[in-house]
mmCIF file of C-alpha atoms and ligand atoms in Angstrom:
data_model
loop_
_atom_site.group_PDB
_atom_site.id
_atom_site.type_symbol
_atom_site.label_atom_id
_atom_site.label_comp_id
_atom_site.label_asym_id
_atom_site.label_seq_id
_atom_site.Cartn_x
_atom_site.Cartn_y
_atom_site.Cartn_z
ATOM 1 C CA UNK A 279 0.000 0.000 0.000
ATOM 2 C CA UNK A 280 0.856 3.419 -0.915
ATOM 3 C CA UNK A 281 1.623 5.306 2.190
ATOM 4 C CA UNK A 282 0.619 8.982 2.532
ATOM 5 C CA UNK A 283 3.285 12.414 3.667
ATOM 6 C CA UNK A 284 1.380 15.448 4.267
ATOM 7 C CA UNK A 285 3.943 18.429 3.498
ATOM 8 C CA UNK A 286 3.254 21.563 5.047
ATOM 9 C CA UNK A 287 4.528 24.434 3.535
ATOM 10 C CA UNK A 288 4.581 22.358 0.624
ATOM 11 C CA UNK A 289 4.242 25.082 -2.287
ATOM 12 C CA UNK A 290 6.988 27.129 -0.421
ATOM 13 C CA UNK A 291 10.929 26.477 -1.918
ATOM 14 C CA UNK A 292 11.727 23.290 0.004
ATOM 15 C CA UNK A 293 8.426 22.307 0.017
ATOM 16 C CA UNK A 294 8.080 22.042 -3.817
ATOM 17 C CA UNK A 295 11.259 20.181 -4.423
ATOM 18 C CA UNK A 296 10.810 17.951 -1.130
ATOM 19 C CA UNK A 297 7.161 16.932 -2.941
ATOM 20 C CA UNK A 298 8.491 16.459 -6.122
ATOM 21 C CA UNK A 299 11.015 13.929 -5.385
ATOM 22 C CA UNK A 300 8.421 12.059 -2.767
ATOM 23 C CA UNK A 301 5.492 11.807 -5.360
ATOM 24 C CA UNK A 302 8.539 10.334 -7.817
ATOM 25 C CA UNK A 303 9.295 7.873 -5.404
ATOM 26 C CA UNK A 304 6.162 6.597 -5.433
ATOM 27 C CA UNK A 305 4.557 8.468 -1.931
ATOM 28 C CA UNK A 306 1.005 10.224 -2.376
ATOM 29 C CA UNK A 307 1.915 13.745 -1.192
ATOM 30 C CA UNK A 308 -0.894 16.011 0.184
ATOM 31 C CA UNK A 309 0.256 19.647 0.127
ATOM 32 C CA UNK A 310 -1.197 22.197 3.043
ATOM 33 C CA UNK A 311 -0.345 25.518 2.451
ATOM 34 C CA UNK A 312 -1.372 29.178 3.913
ATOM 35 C CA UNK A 313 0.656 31.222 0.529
ATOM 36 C CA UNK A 314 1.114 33.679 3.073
ATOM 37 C CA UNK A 315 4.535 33.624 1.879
ATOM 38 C CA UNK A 316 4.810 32.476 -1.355
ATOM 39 C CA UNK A 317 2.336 32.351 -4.418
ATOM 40 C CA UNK A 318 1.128 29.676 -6.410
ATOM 41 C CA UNK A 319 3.994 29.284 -9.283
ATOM 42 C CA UNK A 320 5.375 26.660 -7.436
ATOM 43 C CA UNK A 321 2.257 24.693 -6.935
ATOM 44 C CA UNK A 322 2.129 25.458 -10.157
ATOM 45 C CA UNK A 323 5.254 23.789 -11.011
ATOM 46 C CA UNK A 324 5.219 20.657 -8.927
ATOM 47 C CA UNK A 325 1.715 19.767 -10.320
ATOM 48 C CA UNK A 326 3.732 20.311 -14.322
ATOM 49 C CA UNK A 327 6.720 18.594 -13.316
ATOM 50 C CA UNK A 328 4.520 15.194 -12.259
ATOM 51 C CA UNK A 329 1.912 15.677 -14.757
ATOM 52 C CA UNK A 330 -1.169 16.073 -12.029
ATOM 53 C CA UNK A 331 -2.693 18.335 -10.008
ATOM 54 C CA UNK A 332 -1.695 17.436 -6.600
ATOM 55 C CA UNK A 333 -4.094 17.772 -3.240
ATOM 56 C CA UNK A 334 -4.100 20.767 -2.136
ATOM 57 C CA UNK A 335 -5.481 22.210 1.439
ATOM 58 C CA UNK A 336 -5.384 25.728 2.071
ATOM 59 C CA UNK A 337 -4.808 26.225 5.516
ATOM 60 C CA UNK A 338 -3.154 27.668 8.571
ATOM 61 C CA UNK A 339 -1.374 25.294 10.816
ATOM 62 C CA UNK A 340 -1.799 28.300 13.580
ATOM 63 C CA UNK A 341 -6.060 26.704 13.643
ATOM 64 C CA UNK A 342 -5.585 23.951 15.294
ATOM 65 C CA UNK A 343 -9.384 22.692 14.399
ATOM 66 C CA UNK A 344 -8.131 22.979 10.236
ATOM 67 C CA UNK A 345 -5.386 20.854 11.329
ATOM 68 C CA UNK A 346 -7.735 17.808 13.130
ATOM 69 C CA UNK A 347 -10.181 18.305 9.955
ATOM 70 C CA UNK A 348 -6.650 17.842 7.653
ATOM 71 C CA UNK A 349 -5.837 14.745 9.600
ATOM 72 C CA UNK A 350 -9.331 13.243 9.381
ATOM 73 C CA UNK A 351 -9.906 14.281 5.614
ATOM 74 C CA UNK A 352 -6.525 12.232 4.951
ATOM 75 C CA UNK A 353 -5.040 9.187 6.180
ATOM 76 C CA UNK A 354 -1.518 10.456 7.102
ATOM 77 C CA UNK A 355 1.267 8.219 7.601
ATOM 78 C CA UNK A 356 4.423 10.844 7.883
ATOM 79 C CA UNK A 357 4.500 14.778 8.121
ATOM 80 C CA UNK A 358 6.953 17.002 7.048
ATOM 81 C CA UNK A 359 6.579 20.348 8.795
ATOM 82 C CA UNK A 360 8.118 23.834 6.589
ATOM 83 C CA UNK A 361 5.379 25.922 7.173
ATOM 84 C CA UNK A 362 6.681 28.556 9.131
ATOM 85 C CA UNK A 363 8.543 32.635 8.968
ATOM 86 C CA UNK A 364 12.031 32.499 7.882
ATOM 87 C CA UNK A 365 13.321 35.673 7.692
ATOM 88 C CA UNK A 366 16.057 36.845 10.485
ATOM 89 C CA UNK A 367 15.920 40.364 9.899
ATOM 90 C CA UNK A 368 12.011 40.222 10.355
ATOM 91 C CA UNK A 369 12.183 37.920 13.314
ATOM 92 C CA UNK A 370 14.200 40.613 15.446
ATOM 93 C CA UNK A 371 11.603 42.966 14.764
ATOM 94 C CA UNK A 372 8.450 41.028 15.036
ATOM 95 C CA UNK A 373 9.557 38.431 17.738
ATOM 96 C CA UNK A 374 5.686 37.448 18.642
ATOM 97 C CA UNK A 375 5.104 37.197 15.038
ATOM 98 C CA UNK A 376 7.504 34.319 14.747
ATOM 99 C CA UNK A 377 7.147 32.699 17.874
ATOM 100 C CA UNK A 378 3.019 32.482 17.694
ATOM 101 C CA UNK A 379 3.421 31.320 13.774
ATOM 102 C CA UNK A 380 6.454 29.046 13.910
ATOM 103 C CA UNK A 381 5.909 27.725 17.303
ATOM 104 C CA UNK A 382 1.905 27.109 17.528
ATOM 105 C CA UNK A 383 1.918 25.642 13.887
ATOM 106 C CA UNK A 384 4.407 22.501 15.157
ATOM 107 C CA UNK A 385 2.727 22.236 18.543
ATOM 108 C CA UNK A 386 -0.566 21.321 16.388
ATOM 109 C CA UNK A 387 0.989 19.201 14.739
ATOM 110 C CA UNK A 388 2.649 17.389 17.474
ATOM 111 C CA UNK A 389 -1.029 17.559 18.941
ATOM 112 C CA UNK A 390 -2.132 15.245 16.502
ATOM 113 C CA UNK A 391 1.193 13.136 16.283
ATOM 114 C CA UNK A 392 0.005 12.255 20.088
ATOM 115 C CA UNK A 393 -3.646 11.717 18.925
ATOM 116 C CA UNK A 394 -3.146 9.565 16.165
ATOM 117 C CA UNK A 395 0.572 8.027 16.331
ATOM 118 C CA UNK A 396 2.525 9.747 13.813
ATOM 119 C CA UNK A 397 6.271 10.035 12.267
ATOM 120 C CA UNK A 398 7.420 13.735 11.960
ATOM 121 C CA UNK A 399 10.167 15.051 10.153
ATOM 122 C CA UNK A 400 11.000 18.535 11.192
ATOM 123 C CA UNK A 401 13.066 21.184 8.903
ATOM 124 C CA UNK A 402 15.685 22.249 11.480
ATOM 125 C CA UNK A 403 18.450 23.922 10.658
ATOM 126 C CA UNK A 404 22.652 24.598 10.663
ATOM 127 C CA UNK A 405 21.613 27.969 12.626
ATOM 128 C CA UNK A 406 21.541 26.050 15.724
ATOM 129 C CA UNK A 407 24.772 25.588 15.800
ATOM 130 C CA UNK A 408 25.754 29.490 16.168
ATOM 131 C CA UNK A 409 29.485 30.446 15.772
ATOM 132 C CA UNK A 410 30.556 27.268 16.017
ATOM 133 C CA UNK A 411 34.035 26.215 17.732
ATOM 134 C CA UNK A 412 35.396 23.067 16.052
ATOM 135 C CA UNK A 413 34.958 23.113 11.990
ATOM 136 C CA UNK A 414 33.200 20.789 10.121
ATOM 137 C CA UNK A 415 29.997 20.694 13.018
ATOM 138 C CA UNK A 416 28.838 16.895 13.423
ATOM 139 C CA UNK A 417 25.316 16.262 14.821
ATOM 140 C CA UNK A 418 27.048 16.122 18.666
ATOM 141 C CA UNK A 419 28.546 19.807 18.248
ATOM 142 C CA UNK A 420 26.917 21.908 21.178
ATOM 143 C CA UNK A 421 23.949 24.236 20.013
ATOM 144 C CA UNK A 422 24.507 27.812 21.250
ATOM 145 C CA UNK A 423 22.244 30.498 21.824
ATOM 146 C CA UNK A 424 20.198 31.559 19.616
ATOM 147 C CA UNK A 425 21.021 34.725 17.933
ATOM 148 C CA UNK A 426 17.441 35.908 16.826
ATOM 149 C CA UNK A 427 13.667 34.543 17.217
ATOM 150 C CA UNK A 428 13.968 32.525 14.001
ATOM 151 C CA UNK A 429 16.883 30.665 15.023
ATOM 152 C CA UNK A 430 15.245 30.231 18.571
ATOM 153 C CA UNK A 431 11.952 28.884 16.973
ATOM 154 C CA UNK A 432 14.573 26.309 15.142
ATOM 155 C CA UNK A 433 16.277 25.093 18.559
ATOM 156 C CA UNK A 434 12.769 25.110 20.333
ATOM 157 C CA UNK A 435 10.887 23.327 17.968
ATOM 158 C CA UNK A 436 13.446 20.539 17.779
ATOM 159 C CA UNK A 437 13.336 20.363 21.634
ATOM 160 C CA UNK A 438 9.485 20.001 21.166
ATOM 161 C CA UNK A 439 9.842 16.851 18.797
ATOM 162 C CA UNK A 440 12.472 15.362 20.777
ATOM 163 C CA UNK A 441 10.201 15.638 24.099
ATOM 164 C CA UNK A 442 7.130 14.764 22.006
ATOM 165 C CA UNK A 443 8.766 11.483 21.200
ATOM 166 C CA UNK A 444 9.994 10.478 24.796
ATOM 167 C CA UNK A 445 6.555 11.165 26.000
ATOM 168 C CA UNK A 446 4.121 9.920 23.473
ATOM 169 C CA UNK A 447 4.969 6.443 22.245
ATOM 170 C CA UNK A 448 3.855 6.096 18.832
ATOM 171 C CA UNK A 449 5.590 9.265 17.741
ATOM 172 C CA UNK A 450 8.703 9.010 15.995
ATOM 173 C CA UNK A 451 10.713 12.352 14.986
ATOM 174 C CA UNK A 452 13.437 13.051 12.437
ATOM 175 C CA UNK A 453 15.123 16.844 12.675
ATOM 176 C CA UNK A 454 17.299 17.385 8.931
ATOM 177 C CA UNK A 455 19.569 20.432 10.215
ATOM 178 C CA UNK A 456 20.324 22.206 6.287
ATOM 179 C CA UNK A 457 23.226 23.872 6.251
ATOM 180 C CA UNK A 458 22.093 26.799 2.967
ATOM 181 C CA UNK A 459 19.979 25.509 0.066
ATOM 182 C CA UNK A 460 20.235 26.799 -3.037
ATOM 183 C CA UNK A 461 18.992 26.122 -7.219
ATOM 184 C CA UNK A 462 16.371 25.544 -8.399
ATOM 185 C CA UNK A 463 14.423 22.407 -10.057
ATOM 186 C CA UNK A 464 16.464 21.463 -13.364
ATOM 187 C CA UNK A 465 13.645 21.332 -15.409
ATOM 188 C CA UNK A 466 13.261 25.412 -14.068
ATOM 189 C CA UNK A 467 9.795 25.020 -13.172
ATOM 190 C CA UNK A 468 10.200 25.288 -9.199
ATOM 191 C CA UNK A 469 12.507 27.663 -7.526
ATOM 192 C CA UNK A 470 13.368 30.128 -4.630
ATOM 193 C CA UNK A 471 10.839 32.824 -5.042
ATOM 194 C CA UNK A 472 12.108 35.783 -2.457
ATOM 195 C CA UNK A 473 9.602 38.329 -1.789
ATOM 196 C CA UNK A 474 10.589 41.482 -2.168
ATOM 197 C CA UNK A 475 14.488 42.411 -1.512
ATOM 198 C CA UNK A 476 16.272 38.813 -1.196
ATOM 199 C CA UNK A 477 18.114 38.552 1.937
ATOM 200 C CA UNK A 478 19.907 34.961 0.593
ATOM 201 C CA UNK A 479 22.953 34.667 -1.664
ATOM 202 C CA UNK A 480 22.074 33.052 -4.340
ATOM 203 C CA UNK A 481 19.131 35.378 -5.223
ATOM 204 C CA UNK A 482 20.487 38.547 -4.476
ATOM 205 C CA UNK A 483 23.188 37.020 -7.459
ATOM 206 C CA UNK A 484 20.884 35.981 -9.617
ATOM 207 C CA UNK A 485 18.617 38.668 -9.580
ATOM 208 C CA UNK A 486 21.652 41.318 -10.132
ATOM 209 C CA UNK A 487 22.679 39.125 -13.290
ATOM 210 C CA UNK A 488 19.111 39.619 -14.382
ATOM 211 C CA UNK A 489 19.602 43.425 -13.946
ATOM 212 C CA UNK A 490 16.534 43.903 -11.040
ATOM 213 C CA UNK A 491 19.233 44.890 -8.573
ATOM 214 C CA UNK A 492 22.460 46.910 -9.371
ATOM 215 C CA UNK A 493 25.187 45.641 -7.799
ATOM 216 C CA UNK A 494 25.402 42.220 -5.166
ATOM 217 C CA UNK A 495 27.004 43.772 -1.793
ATOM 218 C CA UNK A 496 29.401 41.360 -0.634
ATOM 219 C CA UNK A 497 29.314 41.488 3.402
ATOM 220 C CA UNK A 498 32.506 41.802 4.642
ATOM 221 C CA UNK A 499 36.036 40.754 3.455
ATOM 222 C CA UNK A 500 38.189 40.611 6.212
ATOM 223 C CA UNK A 501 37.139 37.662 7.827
ATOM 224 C CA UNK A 502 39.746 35.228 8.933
ATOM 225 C CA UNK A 503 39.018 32.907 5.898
ATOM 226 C CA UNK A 504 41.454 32.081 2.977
ATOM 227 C CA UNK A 505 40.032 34.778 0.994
ATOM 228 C CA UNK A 506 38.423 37.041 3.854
ATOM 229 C CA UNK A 507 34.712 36.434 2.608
ATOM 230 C CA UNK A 508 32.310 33.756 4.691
ATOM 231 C CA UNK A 509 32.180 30.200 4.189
ATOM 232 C CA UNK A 510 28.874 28.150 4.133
ATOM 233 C CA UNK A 511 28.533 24.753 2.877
ATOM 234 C CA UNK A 512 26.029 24.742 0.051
ATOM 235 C CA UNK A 513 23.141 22.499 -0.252
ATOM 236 C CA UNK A 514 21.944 22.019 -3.479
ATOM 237 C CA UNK A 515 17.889 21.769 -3.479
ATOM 238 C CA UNK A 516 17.073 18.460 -5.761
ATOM 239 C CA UNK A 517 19.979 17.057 -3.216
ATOM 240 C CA UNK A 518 18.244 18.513 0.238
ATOM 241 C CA UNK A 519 14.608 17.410 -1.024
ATOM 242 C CA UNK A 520 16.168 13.842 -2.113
ATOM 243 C CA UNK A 521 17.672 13.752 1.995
ATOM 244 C CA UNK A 522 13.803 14.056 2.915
ATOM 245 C CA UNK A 523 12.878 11.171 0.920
ATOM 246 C CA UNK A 524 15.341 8.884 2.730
ATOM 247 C CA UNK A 525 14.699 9.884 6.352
ATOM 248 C CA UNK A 526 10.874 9.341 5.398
ATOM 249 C CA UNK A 527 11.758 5.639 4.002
ATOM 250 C CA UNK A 528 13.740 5.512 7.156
ATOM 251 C CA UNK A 529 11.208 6.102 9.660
ATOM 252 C CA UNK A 530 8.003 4.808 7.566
ATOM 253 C CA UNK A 531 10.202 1.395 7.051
ATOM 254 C CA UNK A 532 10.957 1.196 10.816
ATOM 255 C CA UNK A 533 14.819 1.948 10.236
ATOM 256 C CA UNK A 534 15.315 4.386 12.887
ATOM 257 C CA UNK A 535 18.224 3.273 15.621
ATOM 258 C CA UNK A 536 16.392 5.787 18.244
ATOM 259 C CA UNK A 537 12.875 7.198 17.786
ATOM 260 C CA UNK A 538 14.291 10.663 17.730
ATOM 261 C CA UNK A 539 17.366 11.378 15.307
ATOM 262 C CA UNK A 540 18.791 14.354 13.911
ATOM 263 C CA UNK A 541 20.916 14.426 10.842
ATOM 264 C CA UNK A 542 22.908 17.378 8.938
ATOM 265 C CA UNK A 543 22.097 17.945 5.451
ATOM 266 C CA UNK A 544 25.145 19.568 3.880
ATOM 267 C CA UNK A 545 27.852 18.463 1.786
ATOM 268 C CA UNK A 546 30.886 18.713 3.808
ATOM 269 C CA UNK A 547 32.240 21.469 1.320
ATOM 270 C CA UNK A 548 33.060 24.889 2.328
ATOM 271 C CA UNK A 549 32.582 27.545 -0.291
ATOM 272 C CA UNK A 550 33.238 31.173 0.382
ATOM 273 C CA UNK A 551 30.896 33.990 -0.966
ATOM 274 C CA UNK A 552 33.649 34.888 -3.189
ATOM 275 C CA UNK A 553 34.051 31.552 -4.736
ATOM 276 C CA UNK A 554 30.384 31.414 -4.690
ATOM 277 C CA UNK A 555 30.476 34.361 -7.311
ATOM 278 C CA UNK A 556 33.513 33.406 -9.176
ATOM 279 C CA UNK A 557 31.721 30.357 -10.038
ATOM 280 C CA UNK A 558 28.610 31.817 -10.740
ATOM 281 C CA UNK A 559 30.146 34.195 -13.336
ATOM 282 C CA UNK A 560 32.259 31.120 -15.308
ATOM 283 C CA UNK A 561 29.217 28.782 -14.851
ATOM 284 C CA UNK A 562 27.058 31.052 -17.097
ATOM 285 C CA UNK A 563 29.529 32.869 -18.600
ATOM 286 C CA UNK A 564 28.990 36.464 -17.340
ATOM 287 C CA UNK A 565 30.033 39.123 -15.089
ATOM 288 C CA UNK A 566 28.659 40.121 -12.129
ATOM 289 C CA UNK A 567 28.242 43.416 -10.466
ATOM 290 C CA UNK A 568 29.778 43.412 -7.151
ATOM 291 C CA UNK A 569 31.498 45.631 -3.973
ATOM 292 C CA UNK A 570 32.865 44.675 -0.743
ATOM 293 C CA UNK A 571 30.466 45.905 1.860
ATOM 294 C CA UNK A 572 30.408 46.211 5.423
ATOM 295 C CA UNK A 573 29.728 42.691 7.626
ATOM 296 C CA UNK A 574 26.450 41.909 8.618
ATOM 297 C CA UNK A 575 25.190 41.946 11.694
ATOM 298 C CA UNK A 576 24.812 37.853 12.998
ATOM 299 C CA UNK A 577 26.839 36.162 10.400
ATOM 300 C CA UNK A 578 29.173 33.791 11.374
ATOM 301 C CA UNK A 579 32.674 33.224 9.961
ATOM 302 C CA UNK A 580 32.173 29.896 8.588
ATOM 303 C CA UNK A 581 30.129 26.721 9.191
ATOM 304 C CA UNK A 582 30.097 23.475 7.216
ATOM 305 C CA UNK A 583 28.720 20.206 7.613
ATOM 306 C CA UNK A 584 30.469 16.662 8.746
ATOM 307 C CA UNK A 585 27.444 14.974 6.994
ATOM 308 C CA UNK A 586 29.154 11.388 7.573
ATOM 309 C CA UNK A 587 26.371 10.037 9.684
ATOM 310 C CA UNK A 588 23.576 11.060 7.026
ATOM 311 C CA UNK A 589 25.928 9.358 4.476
ATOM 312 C CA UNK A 590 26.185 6.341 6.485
ATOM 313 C CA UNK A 591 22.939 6.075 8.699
ATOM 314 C CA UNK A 592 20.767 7.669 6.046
ATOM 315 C CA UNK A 593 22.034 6.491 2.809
ATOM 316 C CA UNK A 594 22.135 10.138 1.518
ATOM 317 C CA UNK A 595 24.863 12.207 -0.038
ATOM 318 C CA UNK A 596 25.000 15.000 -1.981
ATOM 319 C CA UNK A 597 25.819 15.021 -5.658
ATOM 320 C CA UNK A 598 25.664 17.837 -7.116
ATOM 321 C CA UNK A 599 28.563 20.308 -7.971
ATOM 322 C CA UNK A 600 28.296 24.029 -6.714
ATOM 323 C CA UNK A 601 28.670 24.773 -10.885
ATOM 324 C CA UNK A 602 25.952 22.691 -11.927
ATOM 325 C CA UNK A 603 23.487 24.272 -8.749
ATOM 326 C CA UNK A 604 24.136 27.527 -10.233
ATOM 327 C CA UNK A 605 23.179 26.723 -13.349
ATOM 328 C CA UNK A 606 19.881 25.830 -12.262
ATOM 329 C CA UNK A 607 19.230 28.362 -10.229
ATOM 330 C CA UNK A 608 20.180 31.176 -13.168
ATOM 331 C CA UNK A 609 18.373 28.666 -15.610
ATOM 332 C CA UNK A 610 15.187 29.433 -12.935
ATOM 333 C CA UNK A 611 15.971 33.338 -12.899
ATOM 334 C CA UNK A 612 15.647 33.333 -17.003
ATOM 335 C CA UNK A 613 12.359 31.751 -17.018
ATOM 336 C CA UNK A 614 11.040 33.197 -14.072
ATOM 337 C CA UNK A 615 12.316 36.481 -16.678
ATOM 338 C CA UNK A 616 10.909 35.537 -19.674
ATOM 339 C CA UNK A 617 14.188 35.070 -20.747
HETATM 340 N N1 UFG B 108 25.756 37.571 1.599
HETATM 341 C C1 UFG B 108 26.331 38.640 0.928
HETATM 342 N N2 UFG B 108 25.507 39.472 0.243
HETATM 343 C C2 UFG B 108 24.147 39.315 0.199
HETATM 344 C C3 UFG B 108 23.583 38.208 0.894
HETATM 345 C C4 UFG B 108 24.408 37.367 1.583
HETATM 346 O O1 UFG B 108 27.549 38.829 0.952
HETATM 347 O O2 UFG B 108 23.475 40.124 -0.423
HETATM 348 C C5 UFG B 108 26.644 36.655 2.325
HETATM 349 C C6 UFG B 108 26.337 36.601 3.809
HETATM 350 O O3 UFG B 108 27.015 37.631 4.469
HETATM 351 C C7 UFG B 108 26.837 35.197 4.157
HETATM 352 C C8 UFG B 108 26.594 34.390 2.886
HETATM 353 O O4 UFG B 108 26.418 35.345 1.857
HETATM 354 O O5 UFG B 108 28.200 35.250 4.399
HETATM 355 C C9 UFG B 108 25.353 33.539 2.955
HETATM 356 O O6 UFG B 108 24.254 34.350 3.360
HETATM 357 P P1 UFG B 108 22.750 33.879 3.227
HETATM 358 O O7 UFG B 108 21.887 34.989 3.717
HETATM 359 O O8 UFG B 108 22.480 33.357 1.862
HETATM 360 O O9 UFG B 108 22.703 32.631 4.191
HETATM 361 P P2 UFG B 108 23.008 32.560 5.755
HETATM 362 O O10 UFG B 108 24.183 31.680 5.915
HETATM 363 O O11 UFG B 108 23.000 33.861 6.436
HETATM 364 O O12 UFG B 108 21.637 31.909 6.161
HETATM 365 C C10 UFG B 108 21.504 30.675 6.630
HETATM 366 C C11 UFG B 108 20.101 30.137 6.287
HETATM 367 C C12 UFG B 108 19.063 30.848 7.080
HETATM 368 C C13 UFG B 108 19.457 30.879 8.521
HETATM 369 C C14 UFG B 108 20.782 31.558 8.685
HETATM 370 C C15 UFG B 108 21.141 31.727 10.129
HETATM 371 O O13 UFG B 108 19.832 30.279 4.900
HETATM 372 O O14 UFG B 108 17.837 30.175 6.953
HETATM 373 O O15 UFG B 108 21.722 30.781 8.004
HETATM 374 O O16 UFG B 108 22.294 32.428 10.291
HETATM 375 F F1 UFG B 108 18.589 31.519 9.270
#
């Protein structure tokens, strides 16, 4: 039998590529969605890309009542919670914001793991991990404080699985900790889809190459790295939402060695913002507009995953080359151009 992932948040950027790759490994997805941040083109997309329209429930995950009616409409087997704020910036300024939206959302849906016995898969993320001491981080590297309300909702809503599953029996929790996605889809039909001015890399780039910004600020260059710009470790998208698609095998086929587990989803690879944009501009074959800037407030130096226990516990690794990433996701601006 066919089992059944509800993805919330599922016609945001993860969500899309995360439901792609399940329905093409032979899940039935159901999408729940609010597009209180994001529209439909990526609903849109998904539904091309497999060749039907797939379930769709409009919805807040804040009412917890829409979420019972969800879970008795559908016979869910595994969750996969993105619906939530993800902006830092905005978080420091509207901390209630985030924590009633990003915090109430999962508690409903850990409401109903208890009800009803469920597996959850939460998107977590590298920001846990702060400034960290000891480079590449492993899954045992100490979490630090949270710099802003987003990256608190992260930490918190990781403790609430984890606590959820020692309490409830019956409820089984994965946490993926991505390190920073990026592309697009290569068939260009899904992609990151910033509203207004992109706070992200990648489409801040892309959207300068296109000519709808002027010039990419580069934040800071006197770091202590090689070449004084950050390091991150670069997740490409098809490769995050295929990580999502093993740790659902993993807990639907009763694989897990603990009923709570937490994985990184990186590549191991650190890339600086520099050599971000150096390969950007030989990828596609063009030059970008760029100046050094001024740091920004809350980055870190550099952080990069020791994904060796996804490789080995989850049977995932990351393919793709930062070149061939980029050339989705400027394949993605184009068309999202007209181009
Ligand atoms: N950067 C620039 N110019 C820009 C945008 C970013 O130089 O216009 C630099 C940043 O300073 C940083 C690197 O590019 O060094 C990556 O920045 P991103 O904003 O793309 O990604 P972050 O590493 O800041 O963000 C990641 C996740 C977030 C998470 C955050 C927590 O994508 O979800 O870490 O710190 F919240």
């Amino acid at each position: 039998m066919k089992k059944t992932v509800l993805v919330s948040g599922g016609a945001g950027f993860i969500g899309s590529h995360v439901t792609v790759e399940l329905a093409q490994a032979g899940y039935d997805v159901v999408i729940a969605d609010n597009f209180s941040n994001c529209d439909r083109t990526n609903y849109d997309g998904v539904c091309r890309i497999l060749g039907k329209k797939m379930p769709l429930v409009e919805m807040d995950f804040c009412d917890a009542k829409a979420v019972d009616k969800l879970f008795d409409d559908y016979k869910i087997d595994a969750c996969i919670h993105f619906a939530a704020y993800k902006a830092v910036g905005e978080s420091v300024a509207e901390p209630l914001m985030y924590y009633r939206n990003n915090l109430l959302s999962f508690i409903n849906i850990l409401d109903q793991a208890h009800k009803r016995g469920l597996n959850v898969l939460f998107s977590s993320s590298a920001t846990v991990y702060g400034e960290p001491e000891h480079l590449p981080v492993t899954e045992k590297s100490p979490r630090q404080p949270a710099t802003s309300p987003y990256g608190n909702t992260k930490q918190m809503c990781e403790d609430f699985l984890r606590d959820s599953v020692a309490a409830y029996p019956g409820v089984k929790g994965i946490a993926l900790r991505y390190f920073n996605p990026i592309g697009a889809h290569p068939s260009a039909l899904i992609g990151e889809l910033p509203r207004g001015v992109p706070n992200n890399l990648v489409p801040f780039i892309t959207q300068t190459a296109i000519g709808k910004r002027e010039c990419l600020s580069i934040f800071g260059n006197d770091y202590p790295t090689p070449d004084g710009t950050c390091q991150r470790d670069y997740i490409d998208i098809v490769d995050l939402a295929k990580a999502h698609v093993c740790a659902v095998a993993r807990m639907l086929d009763g694989k897990m060695k603990k009923p709570y587990e937490v994985f990184n989803v990186g590549t191991g690879r650190p890339v600086s913002v520099m050599e971000l944009v150096t390969a950007f501009e030989k990828v596609n074959g063009l030059k970008l507009n760029y100046k050094f800037a001024p740091r920004r407030a809350g980055d870190v130096t550099a952080i990069w995953a020791d994904p060796t226990l996804a490789n080995e516990d989850l049977g995932w690794k990351a393919e793709r080359s930062v070149e061939e990433t980029l050339a989705a996701a400027w394949a993605w601006e184009k068309r999202l151009a007209g181009k």
